[in-house]
PDB file of C-alpha atoms in Angstrom:
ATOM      1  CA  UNK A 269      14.587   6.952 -30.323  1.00 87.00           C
ATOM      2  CA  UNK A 270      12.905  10.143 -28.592  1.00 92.00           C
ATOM      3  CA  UNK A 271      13.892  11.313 -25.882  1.00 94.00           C
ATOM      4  CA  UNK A 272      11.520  12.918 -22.813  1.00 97.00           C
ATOM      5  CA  UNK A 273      12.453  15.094 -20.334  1.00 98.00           C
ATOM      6  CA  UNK A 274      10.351  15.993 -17.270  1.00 98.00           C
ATOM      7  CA  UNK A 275      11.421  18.702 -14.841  1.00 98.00           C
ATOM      8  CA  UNK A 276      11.264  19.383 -12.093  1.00 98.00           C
ATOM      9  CA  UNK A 277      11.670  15.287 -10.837  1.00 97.00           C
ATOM     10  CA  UNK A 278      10.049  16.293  -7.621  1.00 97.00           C
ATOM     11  CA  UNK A 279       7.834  19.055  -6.559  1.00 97.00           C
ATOM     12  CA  UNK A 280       6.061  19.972  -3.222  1.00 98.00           C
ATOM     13  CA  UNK A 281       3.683  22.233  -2.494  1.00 96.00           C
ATOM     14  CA  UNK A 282       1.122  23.492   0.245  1.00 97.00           C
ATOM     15  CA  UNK A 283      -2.400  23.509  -0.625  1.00 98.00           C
ATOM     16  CA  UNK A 284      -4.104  25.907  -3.087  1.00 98.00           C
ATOM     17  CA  UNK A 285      -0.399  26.843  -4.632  1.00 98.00           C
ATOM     18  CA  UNK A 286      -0.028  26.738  -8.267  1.00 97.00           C
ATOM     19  CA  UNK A 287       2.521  24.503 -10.188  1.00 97.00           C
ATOM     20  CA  UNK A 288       3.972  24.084 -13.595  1.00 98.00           C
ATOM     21  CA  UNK A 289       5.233  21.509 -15.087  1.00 98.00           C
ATOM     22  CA  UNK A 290       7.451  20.837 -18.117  1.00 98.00           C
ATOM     23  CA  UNK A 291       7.755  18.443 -20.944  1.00 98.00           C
ATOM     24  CA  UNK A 292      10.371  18.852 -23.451  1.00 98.00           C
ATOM     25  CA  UNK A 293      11.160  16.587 -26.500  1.00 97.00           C
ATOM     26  CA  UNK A 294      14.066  15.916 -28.718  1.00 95.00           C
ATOM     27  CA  UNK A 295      11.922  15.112 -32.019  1.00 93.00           C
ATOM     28  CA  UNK A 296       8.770  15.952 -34.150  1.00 92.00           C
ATOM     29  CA  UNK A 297       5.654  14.107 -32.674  1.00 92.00           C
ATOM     30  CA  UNK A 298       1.918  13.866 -33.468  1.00 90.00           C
ATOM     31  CA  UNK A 299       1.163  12.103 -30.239  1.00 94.00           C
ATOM     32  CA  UNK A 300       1.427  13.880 -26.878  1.00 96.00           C
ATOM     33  CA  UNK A 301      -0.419  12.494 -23.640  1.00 97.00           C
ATOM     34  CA  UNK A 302      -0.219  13.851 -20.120  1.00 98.00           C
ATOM     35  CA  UNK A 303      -1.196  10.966 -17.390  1.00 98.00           C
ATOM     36  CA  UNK A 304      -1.941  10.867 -13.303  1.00 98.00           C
ATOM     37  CA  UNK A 305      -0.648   7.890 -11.365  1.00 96.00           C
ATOM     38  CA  UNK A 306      -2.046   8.310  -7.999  1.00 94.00           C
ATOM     39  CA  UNK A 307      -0.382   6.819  -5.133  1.00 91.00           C
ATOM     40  CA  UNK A 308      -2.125   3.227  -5.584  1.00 91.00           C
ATOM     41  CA  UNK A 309      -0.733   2.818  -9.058  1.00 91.00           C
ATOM     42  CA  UNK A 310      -3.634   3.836 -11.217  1.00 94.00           C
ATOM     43  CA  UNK A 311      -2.540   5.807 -14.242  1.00 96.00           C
ATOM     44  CA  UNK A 312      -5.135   8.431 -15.421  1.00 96.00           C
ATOM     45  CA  UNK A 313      -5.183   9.696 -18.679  1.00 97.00           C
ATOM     46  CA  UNK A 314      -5.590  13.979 -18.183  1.00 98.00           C
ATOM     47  CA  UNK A 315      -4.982  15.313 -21.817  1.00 97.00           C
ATOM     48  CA  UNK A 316      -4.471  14.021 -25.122  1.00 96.00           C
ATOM     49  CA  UNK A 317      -2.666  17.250 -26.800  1.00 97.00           C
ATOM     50  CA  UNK A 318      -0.045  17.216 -29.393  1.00 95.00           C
ATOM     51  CA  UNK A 319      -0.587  20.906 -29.928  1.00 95.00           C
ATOM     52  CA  UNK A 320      -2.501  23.882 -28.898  1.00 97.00           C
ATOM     53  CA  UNK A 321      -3.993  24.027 -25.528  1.00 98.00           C
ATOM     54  CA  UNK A 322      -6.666  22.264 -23.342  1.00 97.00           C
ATOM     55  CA  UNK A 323      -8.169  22.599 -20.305  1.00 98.00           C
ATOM     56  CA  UNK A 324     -10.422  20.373 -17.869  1.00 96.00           C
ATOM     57  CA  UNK A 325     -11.571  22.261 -14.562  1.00 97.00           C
ATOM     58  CA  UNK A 326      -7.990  23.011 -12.006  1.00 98.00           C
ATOM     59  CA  UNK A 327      -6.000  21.688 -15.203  1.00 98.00           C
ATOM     60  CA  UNK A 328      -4.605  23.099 -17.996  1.00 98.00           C
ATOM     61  CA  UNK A 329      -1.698  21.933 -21.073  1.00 98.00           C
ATOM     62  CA  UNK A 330      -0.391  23.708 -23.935  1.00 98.00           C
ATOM     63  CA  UNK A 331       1.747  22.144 -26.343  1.00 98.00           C
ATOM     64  CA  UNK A 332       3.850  23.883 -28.426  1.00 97.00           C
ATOM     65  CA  UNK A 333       5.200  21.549 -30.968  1.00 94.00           C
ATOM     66  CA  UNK A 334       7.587  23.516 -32.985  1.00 94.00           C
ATOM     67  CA  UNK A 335       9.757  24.801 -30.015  1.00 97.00           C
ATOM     68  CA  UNK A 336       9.134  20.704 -28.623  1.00 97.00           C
ATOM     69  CA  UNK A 337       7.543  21.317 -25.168  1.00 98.00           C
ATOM     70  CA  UNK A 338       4.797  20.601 -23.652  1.00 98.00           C
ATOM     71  CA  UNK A 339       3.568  22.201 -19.897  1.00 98.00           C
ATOM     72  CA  UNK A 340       1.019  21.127 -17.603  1.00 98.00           C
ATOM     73  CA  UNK A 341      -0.577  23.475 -15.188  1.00 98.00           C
ATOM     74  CA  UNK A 342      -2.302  22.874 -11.944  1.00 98.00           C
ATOM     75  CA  UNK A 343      -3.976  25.515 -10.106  1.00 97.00           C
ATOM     76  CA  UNK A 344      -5.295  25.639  -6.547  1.00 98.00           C
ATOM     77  CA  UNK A 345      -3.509  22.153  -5.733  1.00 97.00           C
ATOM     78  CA  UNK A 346      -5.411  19.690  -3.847  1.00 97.00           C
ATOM     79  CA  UNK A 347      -3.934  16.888  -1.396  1.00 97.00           C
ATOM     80  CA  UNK A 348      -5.902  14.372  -4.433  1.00 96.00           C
ATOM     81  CA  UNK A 349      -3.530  16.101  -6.754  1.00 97.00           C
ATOM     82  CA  UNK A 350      -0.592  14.223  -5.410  1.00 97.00           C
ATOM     83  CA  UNK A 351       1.390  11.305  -7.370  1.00 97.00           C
ATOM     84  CA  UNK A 352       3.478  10.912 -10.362  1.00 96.00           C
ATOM     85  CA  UNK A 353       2.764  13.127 -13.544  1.00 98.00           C
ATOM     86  CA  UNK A 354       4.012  11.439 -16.854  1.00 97.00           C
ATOM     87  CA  UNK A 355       4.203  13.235 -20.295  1.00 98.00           C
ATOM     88  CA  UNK A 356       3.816  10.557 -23.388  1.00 97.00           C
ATOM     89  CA  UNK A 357       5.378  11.449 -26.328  1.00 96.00           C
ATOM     90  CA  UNK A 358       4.766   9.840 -29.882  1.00 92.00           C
ATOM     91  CA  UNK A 359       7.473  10.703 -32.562  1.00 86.00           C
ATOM     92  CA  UNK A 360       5.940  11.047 -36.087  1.00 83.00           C
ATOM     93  CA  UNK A 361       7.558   7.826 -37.502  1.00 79.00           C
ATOM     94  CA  UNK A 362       6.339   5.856 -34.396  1.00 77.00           C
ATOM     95  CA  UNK A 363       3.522   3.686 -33.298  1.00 79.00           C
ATOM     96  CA  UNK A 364       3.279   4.274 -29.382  1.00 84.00           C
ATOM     97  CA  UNK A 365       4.161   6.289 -26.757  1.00 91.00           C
ATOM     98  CA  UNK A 366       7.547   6.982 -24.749  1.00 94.00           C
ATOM     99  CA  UNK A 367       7.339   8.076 -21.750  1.00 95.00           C
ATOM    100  CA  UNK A 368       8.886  10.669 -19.230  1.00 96.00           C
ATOM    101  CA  UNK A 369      10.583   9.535 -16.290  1.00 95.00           C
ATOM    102  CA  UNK A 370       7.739  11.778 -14.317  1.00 96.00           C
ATOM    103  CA  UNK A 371       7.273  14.606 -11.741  1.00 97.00           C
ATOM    104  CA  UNK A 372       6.600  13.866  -8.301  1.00 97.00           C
ATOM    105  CA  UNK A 373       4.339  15.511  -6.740  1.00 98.00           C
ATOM    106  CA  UNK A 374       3.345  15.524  -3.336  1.00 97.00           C
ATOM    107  CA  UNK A 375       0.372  18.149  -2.081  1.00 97.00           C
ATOM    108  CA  UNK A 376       0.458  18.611   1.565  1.00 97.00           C
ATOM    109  CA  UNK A 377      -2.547  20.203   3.871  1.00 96.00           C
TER     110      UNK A 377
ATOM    111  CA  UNK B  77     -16.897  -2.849 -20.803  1.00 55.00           C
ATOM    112  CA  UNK B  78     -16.623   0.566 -19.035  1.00 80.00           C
ATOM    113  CA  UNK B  79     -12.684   0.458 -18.703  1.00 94.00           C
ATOM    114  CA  UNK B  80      -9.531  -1.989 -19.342  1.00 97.00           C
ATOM    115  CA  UNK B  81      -9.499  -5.032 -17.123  1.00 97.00           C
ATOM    116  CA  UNK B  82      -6.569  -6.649 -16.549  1.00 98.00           C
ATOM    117  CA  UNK B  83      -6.508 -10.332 -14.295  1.00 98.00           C
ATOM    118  CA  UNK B  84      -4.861 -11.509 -12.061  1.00 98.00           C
ATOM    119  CA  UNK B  85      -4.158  -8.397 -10.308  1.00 97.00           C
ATOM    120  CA  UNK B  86      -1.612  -9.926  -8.332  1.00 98.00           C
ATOM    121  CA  UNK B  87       0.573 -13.094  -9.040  1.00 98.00           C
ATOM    122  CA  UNK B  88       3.657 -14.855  -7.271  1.00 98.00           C
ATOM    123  CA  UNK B  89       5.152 -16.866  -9.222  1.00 98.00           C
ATOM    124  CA  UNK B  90       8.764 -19.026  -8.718  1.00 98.00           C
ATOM    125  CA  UNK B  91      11.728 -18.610 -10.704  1.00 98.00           C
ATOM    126  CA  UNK B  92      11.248 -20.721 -13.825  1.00 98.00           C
ATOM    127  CA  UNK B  93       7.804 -21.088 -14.095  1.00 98.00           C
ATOM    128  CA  UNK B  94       5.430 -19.423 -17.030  1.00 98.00           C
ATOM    129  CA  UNK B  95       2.658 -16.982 -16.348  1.00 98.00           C
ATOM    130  CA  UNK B  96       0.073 -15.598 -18.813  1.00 98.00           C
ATOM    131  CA  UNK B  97      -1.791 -12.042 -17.545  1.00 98.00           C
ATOM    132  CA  UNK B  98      -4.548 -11.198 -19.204  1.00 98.00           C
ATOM    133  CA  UNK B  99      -6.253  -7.745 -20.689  1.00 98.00           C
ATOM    134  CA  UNK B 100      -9.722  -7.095 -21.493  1.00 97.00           C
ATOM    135  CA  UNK B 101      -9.375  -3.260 -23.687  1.00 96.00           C
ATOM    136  CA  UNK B 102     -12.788  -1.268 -24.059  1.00 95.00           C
ATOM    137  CA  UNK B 103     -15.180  -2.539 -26.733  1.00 92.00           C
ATOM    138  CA  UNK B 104     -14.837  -0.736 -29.411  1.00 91.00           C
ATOM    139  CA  UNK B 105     -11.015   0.360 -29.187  1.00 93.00           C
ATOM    140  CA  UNK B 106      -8.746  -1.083 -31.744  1.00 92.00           C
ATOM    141  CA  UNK B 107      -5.491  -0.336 -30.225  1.00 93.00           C
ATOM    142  CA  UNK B 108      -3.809  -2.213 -27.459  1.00 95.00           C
ATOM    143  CA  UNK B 109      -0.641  -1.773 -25.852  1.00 96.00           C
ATOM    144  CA  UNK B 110       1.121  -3.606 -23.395  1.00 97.00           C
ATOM    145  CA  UNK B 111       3.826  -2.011 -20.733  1.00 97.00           C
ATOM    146  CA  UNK B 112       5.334  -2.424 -17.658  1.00 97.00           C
ATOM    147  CA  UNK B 113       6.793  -0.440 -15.093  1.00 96.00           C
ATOM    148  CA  UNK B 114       9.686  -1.845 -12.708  1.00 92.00           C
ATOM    149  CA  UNK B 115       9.588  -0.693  -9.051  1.00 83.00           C
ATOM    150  CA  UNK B 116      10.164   3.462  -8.857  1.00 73.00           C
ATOM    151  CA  UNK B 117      10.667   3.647 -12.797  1.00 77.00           C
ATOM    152  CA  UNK B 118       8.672   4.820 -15.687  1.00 83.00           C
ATOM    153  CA  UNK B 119       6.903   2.804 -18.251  1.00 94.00           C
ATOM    154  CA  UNK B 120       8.501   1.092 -20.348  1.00 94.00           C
ATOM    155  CA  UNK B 121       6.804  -0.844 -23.913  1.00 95.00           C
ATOM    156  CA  UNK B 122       6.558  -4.454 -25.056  1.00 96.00           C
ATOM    157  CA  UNK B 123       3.829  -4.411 -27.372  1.00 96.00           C
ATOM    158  CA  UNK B 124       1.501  -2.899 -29.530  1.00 94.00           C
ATOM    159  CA  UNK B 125      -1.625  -4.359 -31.614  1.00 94.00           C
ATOM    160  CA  UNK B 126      -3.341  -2.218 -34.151  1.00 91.00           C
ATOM    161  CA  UNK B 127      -6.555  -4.315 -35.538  1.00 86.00           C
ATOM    162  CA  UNK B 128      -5.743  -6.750 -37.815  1.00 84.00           C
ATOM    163  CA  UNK B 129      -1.998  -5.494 -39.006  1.00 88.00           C
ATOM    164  CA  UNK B 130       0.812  -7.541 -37.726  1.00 89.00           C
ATOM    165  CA  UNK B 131       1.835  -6.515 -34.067  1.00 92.00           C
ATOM    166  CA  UNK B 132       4.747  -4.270 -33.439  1.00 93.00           C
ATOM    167  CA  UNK B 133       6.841  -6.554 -30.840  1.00 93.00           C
ATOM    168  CA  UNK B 134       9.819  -4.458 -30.858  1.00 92.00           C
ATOM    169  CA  UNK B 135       9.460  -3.702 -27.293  1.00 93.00           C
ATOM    170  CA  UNK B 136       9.577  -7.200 -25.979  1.00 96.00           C
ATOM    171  CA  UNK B 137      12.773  -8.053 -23.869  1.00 95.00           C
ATOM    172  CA  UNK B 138      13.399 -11.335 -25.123  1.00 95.00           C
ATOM    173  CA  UNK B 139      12.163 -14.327 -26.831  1.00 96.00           C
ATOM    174  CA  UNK B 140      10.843 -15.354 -23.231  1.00 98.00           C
ATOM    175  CA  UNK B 141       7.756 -13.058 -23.750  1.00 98.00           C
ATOM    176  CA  UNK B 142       5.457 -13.062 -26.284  1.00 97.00           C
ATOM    177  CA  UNK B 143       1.584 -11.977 -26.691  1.00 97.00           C
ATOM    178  CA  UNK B 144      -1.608 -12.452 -28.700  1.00 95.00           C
ATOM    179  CA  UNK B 145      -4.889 -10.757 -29.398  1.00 95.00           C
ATOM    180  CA  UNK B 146      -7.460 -12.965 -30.682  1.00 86.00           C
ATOM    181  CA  UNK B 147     -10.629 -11.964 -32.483  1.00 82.00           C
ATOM    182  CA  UNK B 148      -9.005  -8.217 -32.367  1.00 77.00           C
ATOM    183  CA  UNK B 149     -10.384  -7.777 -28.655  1.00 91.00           C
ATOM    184  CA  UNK B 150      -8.430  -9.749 -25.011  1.00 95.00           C
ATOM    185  CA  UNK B 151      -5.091 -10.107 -25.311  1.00 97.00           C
ATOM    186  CA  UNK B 152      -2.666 -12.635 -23.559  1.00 98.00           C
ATOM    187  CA  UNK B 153       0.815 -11.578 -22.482  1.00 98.00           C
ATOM    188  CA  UNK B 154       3.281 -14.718 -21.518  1.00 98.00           C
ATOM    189  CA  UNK B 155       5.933 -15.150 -20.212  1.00 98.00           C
ATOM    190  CA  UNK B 156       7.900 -18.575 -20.045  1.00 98.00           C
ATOM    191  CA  UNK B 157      10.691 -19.616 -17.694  1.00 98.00           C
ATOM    192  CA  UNK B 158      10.123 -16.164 -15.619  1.00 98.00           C
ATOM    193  CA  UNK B 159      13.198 -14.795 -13.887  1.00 97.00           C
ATOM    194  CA  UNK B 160      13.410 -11.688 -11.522  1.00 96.00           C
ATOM    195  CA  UNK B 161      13.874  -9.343 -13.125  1.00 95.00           C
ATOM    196  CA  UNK B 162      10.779 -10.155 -14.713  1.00 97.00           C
ATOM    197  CA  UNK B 163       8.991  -8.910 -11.731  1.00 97.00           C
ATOM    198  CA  UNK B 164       7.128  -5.611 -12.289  1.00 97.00           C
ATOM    199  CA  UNK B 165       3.572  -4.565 -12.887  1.00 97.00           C
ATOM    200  CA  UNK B 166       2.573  -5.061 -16.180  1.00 98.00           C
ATOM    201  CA  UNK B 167       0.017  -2.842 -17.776  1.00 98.00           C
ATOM    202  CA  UNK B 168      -2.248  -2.929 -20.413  1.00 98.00           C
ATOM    203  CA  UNK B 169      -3.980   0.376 -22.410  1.00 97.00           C
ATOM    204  CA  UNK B 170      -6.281   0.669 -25.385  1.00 96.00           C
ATOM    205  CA  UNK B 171      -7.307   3.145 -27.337  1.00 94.00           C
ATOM    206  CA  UNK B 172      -9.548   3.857 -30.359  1.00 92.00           C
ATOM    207  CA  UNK B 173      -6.787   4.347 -32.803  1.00 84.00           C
ATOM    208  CA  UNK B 174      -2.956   5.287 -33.325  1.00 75.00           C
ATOM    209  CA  UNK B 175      -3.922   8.990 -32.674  1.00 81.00           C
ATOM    210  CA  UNK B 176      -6.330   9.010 -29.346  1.00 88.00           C
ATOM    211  CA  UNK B 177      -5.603   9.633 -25.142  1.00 93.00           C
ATOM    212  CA  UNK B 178      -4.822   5.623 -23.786  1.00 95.00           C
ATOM    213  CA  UNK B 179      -7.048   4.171 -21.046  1.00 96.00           C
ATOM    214  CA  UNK B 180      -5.287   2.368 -18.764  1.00 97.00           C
ATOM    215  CA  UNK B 181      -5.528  -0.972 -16.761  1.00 97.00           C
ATOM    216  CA  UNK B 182      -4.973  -1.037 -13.317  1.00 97.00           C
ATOM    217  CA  UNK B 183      -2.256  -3.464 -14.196  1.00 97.00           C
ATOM    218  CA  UNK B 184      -1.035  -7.062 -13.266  1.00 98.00           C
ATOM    219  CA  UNK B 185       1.863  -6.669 -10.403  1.00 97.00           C
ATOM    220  CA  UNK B 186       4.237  -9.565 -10.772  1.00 98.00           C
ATOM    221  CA  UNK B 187       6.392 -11.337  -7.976  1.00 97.00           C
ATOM    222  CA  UNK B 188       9.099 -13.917  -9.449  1.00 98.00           C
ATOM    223  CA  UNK B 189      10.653 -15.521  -6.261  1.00 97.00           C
TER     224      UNK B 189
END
């Protein structure tokens, strides 16, 4: 099956700071999701992108599929912002999502 | 409904018992997927329901666990004879195809003692 890898596994940062994080994949896919689970559990869904790029107020992705990556940007980092990102990844001959083992990230004030 | 409901939201169960958890998906979405996600690890599938086609169950552990959708809307996940390492929350997404961002559940935590 595909395989997802998330770096970094754990990030910390002071806020406002900027952060990147990275998604890379080891197969074509036509299915890539990028998800929030704050600290009680709840998993948010932030972008559905499989290519190109989006962006929703302090967030940004960009996909690009051919080179199999996929990066998620946060700008001026809130203590809110803190949790687990997962990337989703849905290979072409699949029917759901695999997902990333996550980057950790805690915001402090 | 607004979101994906999931009940109980908690349940202890002992070892050998059989619990069913329960997901209500958004109207309207006709794709549901069931995960769960052990303590500290990431999500990991059981199931998958696409409207009427047959259910992809390849994700499902063992013949302990099975699940149903009727009338293409709640779905039942059960699991007979639980063990621990059954224990885990279980969660539950929908979406309105194949192709299209999941919702979530806030998930069904599970206790086997």
């Amino acid at each position: 099956g595909i395989q997802v890898e998330q770096s970094p596994p754990d990030l910390i940062l002071q806020e406002g700071a900027n952060s990147t994080l990275r998604c890379n994949f080891s197969d074509s896919v036509n299915n890539l999701q990028w998800f929030h689970q704050n600290p009680w559990g709840q998993l948010i869904n932030l972008f559905y992108i499989p290519s190109g790029t989006k962006q929703n107020g302090r967030l940004s992705a960009t996909t690009v599929a051919t080179e199999r990556y996929s990066l998620l940007y946060i700008s001026s980092s809130q203590t809110t912002d803190s949790g687990v990102y997962f990337c989703a990844v849905e290979e072409t001959s699949g029917s759901r999502l695999t997902f990333g083992e996550g980057t950790q990230l805690t915001v402090n004030p | 409904g607004a979101g994906v409901s999931q009940s109980p939201s908690n349940k202890v169960t002992e070892k050998g018992k059989d619990v069913e958890l329960r997901c209500d998906p958004i109207s309207g979405h006709t794709a549901l997927y069931w995960y769960r996600q052990s303590l500290g690890q990431g999500l990991e599938f059981l199931i998958y329901f696409q409207g009427n086609s047959a259910p992809d169950k390849s994700g499902l552990p063992s013949d302990r666990f099975s699940a149903e959708r009727t009338g293409g809307s709640v779905s039942t996940l059960t699991i007979q004879r639980t063990q621990q390492e059954d224990s885990a929350v279980y969660l539950c997404a929908s979406s309105r195809g194949r192709r299209e961002g999941y919702t979530f559940g806030s998930g069904t935590r599970l206790t086997v003692v």
